[in-house]
Every structure is written in C-alpha cells, then in structure tokens.
C-alpha cells in the first residue's frame, strides 16, 4: 500500500468484528516497529499482547470496575502532569473524540464502545520501565505510531485508547505484566465492523486549522 493511502486510513475504529487477527501477523508488526527511533537508542518499550481468554477476562473485570464506579487510575497519571494548557483544552472542548457523538445526541454509542473495549479481539499493551524519564514517553509514542501504521499497511484497523489502561492493576493481572513496568497505552488491532453506527465517518472529529499549529522561521 502507498504510504499516503496508509496515512489517510489512520482513523480509529470504535467497534471491531469478531474476526481474530493472526498471531504471527501481530508479532511481525511489533517486530517491524522495533525500527522506531528512541533517545540514545534506549528502546524503552515493551509490547504485551492480549487475546482470547486473557482478553475476555480483562474485559469482564474492567466492565465490573466501570459499573461499580471505580475511578480510573492510569499509571501515567502518577508520572505526568494532567494539567492542560488553554490551547489543548479548547480543542478537546470543541473537537474532542466524544464531542461529535455528544452534539448528535449519540454519546451512548461512544460510551458503550469504550466500556466494551471496542469488541477488540487483540490488544497490544505498551509499557516502559517504572524508572523512566519523560523522554521515554515520547519514545513510546513513536513506537505506537509505527505499530499503527504497519498494522494499517497489513489491512488491519486500529484503536489507540487510554481507556483500556484505566485500571493498570487489572491489565497486569490478566496480561501478566510485571510491576516494574508502567502500562502507558493500549492499541486494539482487528477488523472494522462496517455495519456499526459508531464507526460512521460522520463522527470523525475535525483537526485544528493548520495555521494554528505551524510556523516557519527563516
């Protein structure tokens, strides 16, 4: 696939079909993503993939936490400040991922999708060591982007979501991640359910006008 086509297809999928993803394909995607650059070639990332029974148990336990009103406590919340500048705050208020559903009185579609982990059949959990500089978070983002682009190039759909790491204790339990790793992000890989309303392109959020984020100095 041409790179421009891959990049244009990088839209999140909020509901996947029940079709399984070949495990060798997942491993190949992660292996290729290892070529991603990192500070001083530190390569701080690790990828833990959950499928089958492991993932189903995690989904069930996470939904129980949600229903019980357990407050999310992401690992990165203890590492990074969650205070937002005015610029991103305004963007989230007007163009946030849930806003396009809210403005159409369809917020329940968004919520149910998140709570069900998007019906994902495979999820890649990305971690960095608990003792890490902020640079490693940046490196993890590069690694994550590589995974997503390579997955799309292989005909898969993607869903990066912090909601899937809201309860890192559960992720560690069911995906067998050691305690010395911070669970930073999760990426669902699979096949888009094209018949599901939640995946309708009308819900794609807009991007900030280019002139607001670009400056060229000579």
Coordinates of C-alpha atoms in Angstrom, one line a residue:
X1 CA 0.0 0.0 0.0
X2 CA 1.3 3.5 -0.8
X3 CA 2.3 5.5 2.3
X4 CA -0.2 8.3 1.6
X5 CA -3.0 5.7 1.5
X6 CA -1.9 4.2 4.8
X7 CA -1.7 7.6 6.5
X8 CA -5.2 8.6 5.2
X9 CA -6.6 5.4 6.6
X10 CA -5.3 6.1 10.1
X11 CA -8.7 6.6 11.7
X12 CA -9.8 4.9 14.9
X13 CA -12.2 2.0 14.9
X14 CA -14.7 2.0 17.7
X15 CA -16.1 -1.4 17.1
X16 CA -14.4 -4.4 15.6
X17 CA -15.8 -7.6 14.2
X18 CA -15.4 -11.0 16.0
X19 CA -12.7 -12.0 13.4
X20 CA -9.5 -13.0 15.0
X21 CA -6.1 -11.5 14.0
X22 CA -3.4 -13.9 13.0
X23 CA -1.0 -14.0 16.0
X24 CA 2.1 -14.3 13.7
X25 CA 0.9 -11.1 11.9
X26 CA 0.7 -9.3 15.2
X27 CA 4.2 -10.5 16.2
X28 CA 5.6 -9.4 12.7
X29 CA 4.0 -5.9 13.2
X30 CA 5.7 -5.5 16.6
X31 CA 9.0 -6.7 15.3
X32 CA 9.0 -4.2 12.4
X33 CA 8.0 -1.4 14.7
X34 CA 11.2 -2.1 16.7
X35 CA 13.0 0.0 14.0
X36 CA 11.5 3.1 15.6
X37 CA 14.0 5.7 16.8
X38 CA 14.4 6.5 20.5
X39 CA 16.6 8.7 22.7
X40 CA 20.1 7.3 22.6
X41 CA 18.7 4.1 21.2
X42 CA 17.3 3.3 24.6
X43 CA 14.3 1.4 23.1
X44 CA 12.5 1.5 26.5
X45 CA 9.3 0.0 25.2
X46 CA 7.8 -3.5 25.6
X47 CA 4.7 -4.9 24.0
X48 CA 2.3 -7.3 25.7
X49 CA -0.4 -8.7 23.5
X50 CA -3.7 -10.0 25.0
X51 CA -6.0 -12.2 23.0
X52 CA -8.6 -15.0 23.7
X53 CA -9.3 -15.9 27.3
X54 CA -6.9 -13.4 28.7
X55 CA -8.6 -10.5 27.0
X56 CA -12.1 -11.7 27.7
X57 CA -11.3 -11.9 31.5
X58 CA -9.8 -8.4 31.3
X59 CA -12.9 -7.0 29.6
X60 CA -15.2 -8.6 32.2
X61 CA -13.1 -7.3 35.1
X62 CA -12.8 -3.8 33.6
X63 CA -16.5 -3.6 33.0
X64 CA -17.2 -4.6 36.6
X65 CA -15.0 -1.8 37.8
X66 CA -16.8 0.7 35.5
X67 CA -20.2 -0.5 36.7
X68 CA -19.0 -0.2 40.3
X69 CA -17.9 3.3 39.7
X70 CA -14.2 2.6 40.4
X71 CA -12.2 5.7 39.5
X72 CA -9.6 5.3 36.7
X73 CA -6.0 5.4 37.9
X74 CA -3.8 5.2 34.9
X75 CA -0.1 4.6 35.6
X76 CA 1.0 7.7 33.6
X77 CA -1.2 9.9 35.8
X78 CA 1.3 9.4 38.6
X79 CA 4.2 10.2 36.3
X80 CA 3.0 13.1 34.2
X81 CA 1.1 16.3 35.0
X82 CA -2.6 16.1 33.9
X83 CA -3.0 19.9 33.8
X84 CA -3.9 21.1 30.4
X85 CA -2.9 24.4 28.7
X86 CA -5.7 26.5 27.3
X87 CA -5.0 25.5 23.7
X88 CA -5.5 21.7 24.0
X89 CA -8.3 22.3 26.5
X90 CA -10.2 24.3 23.9
X91 CA -9.5 21.7 21.3
X92 CA -10.9 18.9 23.5
X93 CA -14.0 21.0 24.3
X94 CA -14.8 21.7 20.7
X95 CA -13.3 18.8 18.8
X96 CA -12.8 16.1 21.4
X97 CA -13.3 12.4 20.5
X98 CA -16.7 12.2 22.2
X99 CA -18.0 15.6 21.1
X100 CA -19.1 14.6 17.7
X101 CA -21.3 12.0 19.3
X102 CA -22.5 14.4 22.0
X103 CA -23.6 17.0 19.6
X104 CA -25.7 14.4 17.8
X105 CA -27.2 13.0 21.0
X106 CA -25.3 9.8 20.4
X107 CA -23.0 9.8 23.4
X108 CA -24.3 6.4 24.4
X109 CA -22.7 4.9 21.3
X110 CA -19.3 6.3 22.3
X111 CA -19.7 5.2 26.0
X112 CA -20.8 1.7 25.2
X113 CA -18.0 1.3 22.7
X114 CA -15.4 2.3 25.3
X115 CA -16.8 0.2 28.1
X116 CA -16.7 -2.9 25.9
X117 CA -13.1 -2.3 24.8
X118 CA -14.4 -1.8 21.2
X119 CA -15.1 -5.6 20.9
X120 CA -11.4 -5.9 20.2
X121 CA -10.1 -9.4 19.6
X122 CA -6.5 -8.4 20.2
X123 CA -5.0 -5.6 22.2
X124 CA -1.3 -4.5 22.4
X125 CA -0.4 -3.0 25.8
X126 CA 2.7 -0.8 25.6
X127 CA 4.9 -0.3 28.6
X128 CA 8.0 1.5 29.7
X129 CA 10.1 0.8 32.9
X130 CA 8.7 2.4 36.1
X131 CA 12.0 4.3 36.4
X132 CA 11.9 6.3 33.2
X133 CA 12.5 9.9 32.1
X134 CA 9.8 11.8 30.3
X135 CA 11.7 11.2 27.1
X136 CA 10.7 7.5 27.2
X137 CA 7.0 8.6 27.0
X138 CA 7.9 10.4 23.7
X139 CA 9.7 7.3 22.5
X140 CA 6.7 5.1 23.4
X141 CA 4.5 7.4 21.3
X142 CA 6.8 6.9 18.3
X143 CA 6.8 3.1 18.8
X144 CA 3.0 3.2 19.0
X145 CA 2.6 5.2 15.8
X146 CA 4.9 2.7 14.0
X147 CA 2.7 -0.2 15.2
X148 CA -0.4 1.5 13.9
X149 CA 0.9 2.4 10.5
X150 CA 2.3 -1.0 9.9
X151 CA -0.9 -2.6 11.1
X152 CA -2.9 -0.5 8.6
X153 CA -0.5 -1.4 5.9
X154 CA -1.3 -5.0 6.6
X155 CA -5.1 -4.5 6.3
X156 CA -5.9 -4.1 9.9
X157 CA -7.9 -1.4 11.7
X158 CA -6.6 0.2 14.9
X159 CA -7.8 1.8 18.1
X160 CA -5.3 3.5 20.4
X161 CA -7.1 4.2 23.7
X162 CA -6.1 5.2 27.2
X163 CA -9.5 3.9 28.4
X164 CA -8.1 0.4 28.0
X165 CA -5.4 1.1 30.6
X166 CA -7.7 2.9 33.1
X167 CA -7.2 0.0 35.5
X168 CA -3.5 -1.0 35.2
X169 CA -3.8 -3.4 38.1
X170 CA -6.2 -5.5 36.1
X171 CA -4.1 -5.2 33.0
X172 CA -1.1 -6.5 34.9
X173 CA -3.1 -9.4 36.4
X174 CA -4.6 -10.7 33.2
X175 CA -1.8 -9.8 30.7
X176 CA 1.0 -10.9 33.1
X177 CA 2.8 -7.6 33.1
X178 CA 5.5 -7.2 35.8
X179 CA 5.0 -4.5 38.4
X180 CA 8.2 -2.7 37.4
X181 CA 6.6 -1.7 34.1
X182 CA 4.3 1.3 33.6
X183 CA 1.3 0.5 31.4
X184 CA 1.2 3.5 29.2
X185 CA -1.1 2.9 26.3
X186 CA -3.2 0.2 24.6
X187 CA -3.8 -0.3 20.8
X188 CA -6.6 -2.6 19.7
X189 CA -5.9 -4.3 16.4
X190 CA -8.6 -6.0 14.3
X191 CA -11.1 -5.7 11.5
X192 CA -13.6 -2.8 11.4
X193 CA -17.3 -3.6 11.9
X194 CA -18.5 -1.6 8.9
X195 CA -22.2 -2.1 9.8
X196 CA -21.8 -0.5 13.2
X197 CA -23.1 3.1 13.5
X198 CA -20.3 4.0 15.9
X199 CA -17.9 3.7 13.1
X200 CA -19.8 6.1 10.8
X201 CA -17.3 8.7 9.3
X202 CA -19.7 11.5 10.3
X203 CA -18.3 11.1 13.8
X204 CA -14.7 11.7 12.8
X205 CA -13.6 14.8 14.7
X206 CA -12.1 17.7 12.9
X207 CA -8.4 18.8 13.1
X208 CA -7.1 22.2 14.3
X209 CA -6.6 24.6 11.4
X210 CA -3.1 24.1 10.0
X211 CA -2.1 27.8 10.5
X212 CA -2.7 27.4 14.3
X213 CA 0.0 24.7 14.7
X214 CA 2.5 25.6 12.0
X215 CA 5.2 28.3 12.0
X216 CA 8.2 28.6 9.6
X217 CA 11.1 30.8 10.6
X218 CA 13.9 31.8 8.2

